[in-house]
Amino acid sequence: MTVVTDRASLATARAALTGTVALVPTMGALHEGHLSLVRSAKAAGADHVIVSIFVNPLQFAPGEDFETYPRDLDADVTALRSEGVSLVFAPTREVMYPHRVRVTVSPGPVAGILEGASRPGFFDGVLTVVTKLFHLTTPDIAVFGEKDYQQLTLIRQLVTDLDFGIDIVGAPTVRDADGLAKSSRNAYLSTPQRELALTLSRALHAGAADTVDPLGAASTVISDAGDAVELDYLELTSPDLGEPVAGDQARLLVAATVGSTRLIDNIAVTLSPEFTAHSSPRVHS
Ligand code: PAF
């Protein structure tokens, strides 16, 4: 496995990779969820997997956790080596953004809801860095987790609308045994906060089990947790996030803050014919 930090070394190492190449973009602090993305890349037919590790300043607003975001490159490299990754690209901020940022990628309306409503500019930052990573690594395939479902949806729109010719693979969310979705930010949670954080996955699973009123079922679980779980949004949408719910497939998405840690999660929901879109209103804090 080759580890590179500058553009010239990346270009040389990339040129040596033949066959189908997959990119797994990450911000490091790797956990089992990230490693599952590497395995998904191989399952999708990649002969070589490139993993990028870069905490992207463009997707953090002032006051968010850019400075404190967990970073452990040595541990990440060790984990990736045991997964048979071919190339790791771990640039500095200066390598990634050698100029003042002048041009960014502007996502469509799906970026204005859910995460985008709470974190304005977040998806501009994500799509901009992902575009740069696509250009720098020229992958055939790129893998993103369903845990960040809105991000995955917008990246699919990016490659379709801007003709990237890259296959986007969505990988299922990896959860701890008790249901908590794996996230690098789980490291911020104390033991009692982690217990409260389980409310999100419990709410989603209760919602998915109620095919008539998923939002109502999920909302009850959140309410029962009390004020310590500060709800940002709980919404039931179409699977592409762009249309009102129609048909029997939907996505239930939640964001909440526990302590000072903002957590997100989502689940697929199959609706019964008795479901009506107005059986429960959208739930916001
Ligand atoms: O999902 C993430 O970790 C980041 O948003 C990504 C895709 C690596 C872009 O910085």
Coordinates of C-alpha atoms and ligand atoms in Angstrom, one line a residue:
M1 CA 0.0 0.0 0.0
T2 CA 1.4 3.4 -1.0
V3 CA 0.6 6.5 1.1
V4 CA 1.0 9.8 -0.6
T5 CA 0.4 13.4 0.5
D6 CA 1.2 15.5 -2.5
R7 CA -0.3 15.8 -6.0
A8 CA 2.8 14.7 -8.0
S9 CA 3.2 11.5 -5.9
L10 CA -0.6 10.8 -6.3
A11 CA -0.4 11.1 -10.1
T12 CA 2.6 8.7 -10.2
A13 CA 1.0 6.2 -7.9
R14 CA -2.4 6.5 -9.7
A15 CA -0.8 5.9 -13.1
A16 CA 0.6 2.6 -11.8
L17 CA -2.9 1.2 -11.0
T18 CA -4.4 -0.8 -13.8
G19 CA -7.9 -2.2 -14.1
T20 CA -11.0 -0.9 -12.3
V21 CA -10.2 1.7 -9.7
A22 CA -12.5 2.7 -6.8
L23 CA -12.2 5.8 -4.6
V24 CA -13.5 5.8 -1.0
P25 CA -13.4 9.5 0.1
T26 CA -13.1 9.9 3.9
M27 CA -12.3 12.4 6.6
G28 CA -10.2 9.8 8.5
A29 CA -10.8 8.6 12.1
L30 CA -11.7 5.4 10.4
H31 CA -14.1 2.9 11.9
E32 CA -15.8 -0.3 10.8
G33 CA -18.2 1.8 8.6
H34 CA -15.4 3.1 6.5
L35 CA -13.8 -0.3 6.2
S36 CA -17.1 -1.6 5.0
L37 CA -16.9 1.0 2.2
V38 CA -13.6 -0.5 1.1
R39 CA -15.2 -3.9 1.1
S40 CA -18.1 -2.6 -0.9
A41 CA -15.7 -1.1 -3.5
K42 CA -14.1 -4.5 -4.0
A43 CA -17.5 -6.2 -4.1
A44 CA -18.4 -3.7 -6.9
G45 CA -15.5 -5.0 -8.9
A46 CA -12.6 -2.8 -8.0
D47 CA -9.2 -4.2 -8.7
H48 CA -7.7 -1.3 -6.7
V49 CA -9.1 0.9 -4.0
I50 CA -7.9 4.4 -3.3
V51 CA -8.9 5.9 0.1
S52 CA -8.6 9.7 0.6
I53 CA -8.2 11.1 4.1
F54 CA -8.9 14.8 4.3
V55 CA -10.8 16.8 6.9
N56 CA -12.3 19.3 4.5
P57 CA -12.5 22.8 5.9
L58 CA -15.0 23.9 3.3
Q59 CA -17.8 21.7 4.8
F60 CA -17.4 23.1 8.3
A61 CA -19.1 26.3 9.3
P62 CA -17.5 28.7 11.9
G63 CA -18.2 27.2 15.3
E64 CA -18.5 23.6 14.1
D65 CA -15.9 21.0 15.0
F66 CA -13.3 21.4 12.3
E67 CA -10.4 21.9 14.8
T68 CA -11.4 19.1 17.1
Y69 CA -12.6 16.6 14.5
P70 CA -10.7 13.3 15.4
R71 CA -7.5 12.7 13.4
D72 CA -5.3 9.7 13.7
L73 CA -3.5 9.0 10.4
D74 CA -1.2 6.3 11.7
A75 CA -4.2 4.2 13.0
D76 CA -6.1 4.9 9.7
V77 CA -3.1 3.7 7.6
T78 CA -2.8 0.5 9.7
A79 CA -6.5 -0.3 9.3
L80 CA -6.4 0.3 5.5
R81 CA -3.3 -1.8 5.1
S82 CA -5.1 -4.8 6.5
E83 CA -8.0 -4.2 4.1
G84 CA -5.8 -4.5 1.1
V85 CA -6.1 -0.9 0.0
S86 CA -3.7 0.0 -2.9
L87 CA -3.3 3.8 -2.3
V88 CA -4.0 6.3 0.4
F89 CA -4.1 10.0 -0.4
A90 CA -3.8 12.1 2.7
P91 CA -3.2 15.7 1.5
T92 CA -2.8 18.8 3.7
R93 CA -5.1 21.7 3.3
E94 CA -2.4 23.5 1.3
V95 CA -2.2 20.6 -1.2
M96 CA -6.0 20.4 -1.6
Y97 CA -6.6 24.1 -1.7
P98 CA -3.4 25.8 -3.0
H99 CA -5.4 28.9 -4.0
R100 CA -7.9 31.0 -2.3
V101 CA -11.2 29.2 -3.0
R102 CA -12.9 31.0 -5.8
V103 CA -15.0 28.4 -7.6
T104 CA -17.2 26.0 -5.8
V105 CA -19.8 23.4 -6.9
S106 CA -23.4 24.6 -6.3
P107 CA -25.8 21.7 -5.5
G108 CA -29.5 21.7 -6.5
P109 CA -32.5 22.2 -4.3
V110 CA -32.0 18.9 -2.4
A111 CA -29.1 20.6 -0.6
G112 CA -31.6 23.1 0.9
I113 CA -33.5 20.7 3.1
L114 CA -32.7 18.5 6.0
E115 CA -28.9 18.8 6.7
G116 CA -28.7 21.7 4.3
A117 CA -31.4 23.7 6.1
S118 CA -29.4 23.4 9.4
R119 CA -25.9 23.7 7.9
P120 CA -26.1 26.2 5.0
G121 CA -23.2 25.8 2.6
F122 CA -22.3 22.3 3.9
F123 CA -23.1 20.5 0.6
D124 CA -21.3 23.1 -1.5
G125 CA -18.2 22.2 0.5
V126 CA -18.8 18.4 0.2
L127 CA -19.5 18.5 -3.6
T128 CA -16.5 20.8 -4.2
V129 CA -14.0 18.6 -2.4
V130 CA -15.5 15.4 -3.9
T131 CA -15.3 16.9 -7.4
K132 CA -11.6 17.7 -6.8
L133 CA -11.0 14.2 -5.4
F134 CA -12.7 12.7 -8.5
H135 CA -10.4 14.8 -10.8
L136 CA -7.3 14.0 -8.8
T137 CA -7.9 10.2 -8.6
T138 CA -9.9 9.6 -11.8
P139 CA -11.8 6.6 -10.3
D140 CA -14.2 4.3 -12.2
I141 CA -16.2 3.7 -9.1
A142 CA -16.7 5.8 -5.9
V143 CA -18.3 4.5 -2.7
F144 CA -20.2 6.5 -0.1
G145 CA -22.2 5.3 2.9
E146 CA -26.0 5.4 3.2
K147 CA -25.4 6.8 6.7
D148 CA -25.0 10.2 5.0
Y149 CA -28.0 9.6 2.8
Q150 CA -28.5 13.2 1.6
Q151 CA -24.8 13.4 0.8
L152 CA -25.1 10.2 -1.2
T153 CA -28.2 11.5 -3.0
L154 CA -26.4 14.8 -4.0
I155 CA -23.3 13.0 -5.1
R156 CA -25.4 10.8 -7.4
Q157 CA -26.9 14.1 -8.8
L158 CA -23.4 15.6 -9.2
V159 CA -22.1 12.7 -11.3
T160 CA -25.3 12.5 -13.4
D161 CA -25.8 16.2 -14.0
L162 CA -22.1 17.0 -14.6
D163 CA -21.3 13.9 -16.6
F164 CA -18.5 12.5 -14.5
G165 CA -18.9 8.9 -15.8
I166 CA -18.2 7.4 -12.4
D167 CA -20.4 4.7 -10.9
I168 CA -21.6 5.7 -7.4
V169 CA -22.1 2.8 -5.0
G170 CA -24.1 3.4 -1.8
A171 CA -23.0 1.1 1.0
P172 CA -25.4 0.2 3.9
T173 CA -25.0 1.8 7.3
V174 CA -22.9 -0.2 9.7
R175 CA -24.3 -0.2 13.2
D176 CA -23.0 -1.2 16.7
A177 CA -24.7 -4.3 18.1
D178 CA -27.3 -2.1 19.9
G179 CA -28.2 -0.2 16.7
L180 CA -26.1 3.0 17.0
A181 CA -24.9 4.0 13.5
K182 CA -21.1 4.1 13.4
S183 CA -19.8 7.6 13.1
S184 CA -16.4 9.2 13.8
R185 CA -18.4 11.7 16.0
N186 CA -19.5 8.9 18.3
A187 CA -16.1 9.4 19.9
Y188 CA -17.4 12.6 21.4
L189 CA -20.2 10.8 23.4
S190 CA -19.9 10.0 27.1
T191 CA -21.4 6.7 28.2
P192 CA -24.7 8.3 29.3
Q193 CA -24.8 10.4 26.1
R194 CA -24.2 7.3 24.0
E195 CA -27.2 5.7 25.7
L196 CA -29.3 8.8 24.7
A197 CA -27.9 8.7 21.2
L198 CA -29.5 5.2 20.8
T199 CA -32.8 7.1 20.6
L200 CA -32.2 7.9 17.0
S201 CA -31.8 4.3 15.7
R202 CA -34.6 3.2 18.0
A203 CA -36.9 5.8 16.6
L204 CA -36.0 4.9 13.0
H205 CA -36.5 1.2 13.6
A206 CA -39.9 1.9 15.3
G207 CA -40.8 4.0 12.3
A208 CA -39.8 1.4 9.8
A209 CA -41.9 -1.2 11.7
D210 CA -45.0 1.0 11.5
T211 CA -46.0 0.9 7.8
V212 CA -49.1 3.1 8.3
D213 CA -47.7 5.9 10.4
P214 CA -43.9 5.7 10.5
L215 CA -43.4 9.3 11.4
G216 CA -45.8 9.1 14.3
A217 CA -44.1 5.9 15.7
A218 CA -40.6 7.4 15.4
S219 CA -41.7 10.7 16.9
T220 CA -43.1 9.0 20.0
V221 CA -39.7 7.4 20.7
I222 CA -37.9 10.8 20.3
S223 CA -40.5 12.5 22.6
D224 CA -40.1 9.8 25.2
A225 CA -36.4 10.5 25.4
G226 CA -37.1 14.0 26.8
D227 CA -35.1 17.2 26.3
A228 CA -31.7 15.6 26.5
V229 CA -32.2 14.5 22.9
E230 CA -32.6 17.8 21.1
L231 CA -34.4 17.1 17.8
D232 CA -33.4 19.0 14.7
Y233 CA -35.6 17.2 12.2
L234 CA -37.4 14.0 11.7
E235 CA -38.8 13.7 8.2
L236 CA -40.3 11.1 5.9
T237 CA -39.4 11.7 2.2
S238 CA -39.3 10.0 -1.1
P239 CA -36.2 7.9 -1.6
D240 CA -34.7 10.5 -3.9
L241 CA -35.5 13.3 -1.4
G242 CA -36.9 15.4 -4.2
E243 CA -40.6 14.6 -4.2
P244 CA -43.4 14.2 -1.7
V245 CA -43.8 10.6 -0.6
A246 CA -45.6 8.6 -3.3
G247 CA -45.7 4.8 -3.8
D248 CA -44.7 2.4 -1.2
Q249 CA -41.0 3.3 -0.7
A250 CA -39.8 6.2 1.5
R251 CA -36.8 7.3 3.6
L252 CA -37.1 8.3 7.2
L253 CA -34.3 10.7 8.3
V254 CA -33.4 12.2 11.7
A255 CA -30.9 14.6 13.1
A256 CA -30.6 15.4 16.8
T257 CA -28.0 16.8 19.2
V258 CA -27.0 14.9 22.3
G259 CA -24.8 17.0 24.6
S260 CA -22.9 19.0 22.0
T261 CA -22.7 16.2 19.4
R262 CA -24.9 16.5 16.4
L263 CA -25.9 13.0 15.1
I264 CA -27.8 11.9 12.0
D265 CA -29.3 8.6 10.9
N266 CA -31.8 7.3 8.4
I267 CA -33.6 4.2 7.3
A268 CA -35.6 2.8 4.4
V269 CA -39.3 2.5 5.0
T270 CA -41.9 0.4 3.1
L271 CA -45.4 1.9 3.4
S272 CA -48.6 0.0 3.4
P273 CA -51.6 1.1 1.2
E274 CA -53.2 2.6 4.3
F275 CA -50.4 5.2 4.6
T276 CA -51.4 8.7 3.8
A277 CA -48.8 11.4 3.6
H278 CA -50.7 13.6 6.0
S279 CA -51.2 11.0 8.7
S280 CA -48.4 12.8 10.6
P281 CA -47.0 16.2 9.9
R282 CA -43.2 16.6 9.4
V283 CA -41.6 16.8 12.8
H284 CA -39.2 19.6 13.6
S285 CA -37.8 20.7 16.9
Ligands
PAF1 O1 -18.6 11.7 4.3 C1 -17.5 12.3 4.5 O2 -16.7 11.8 5.3 C2 -17.2 13.6 3.8 O3 -18.3 14.4 3.6 C3 -16.5 13.4 2.4 C4 -17.4 12.7 1.4 C5 -15.2 12.6 2.6 C6 -16.1 14.7 1.8 O4 -15.3 15.4 2.6

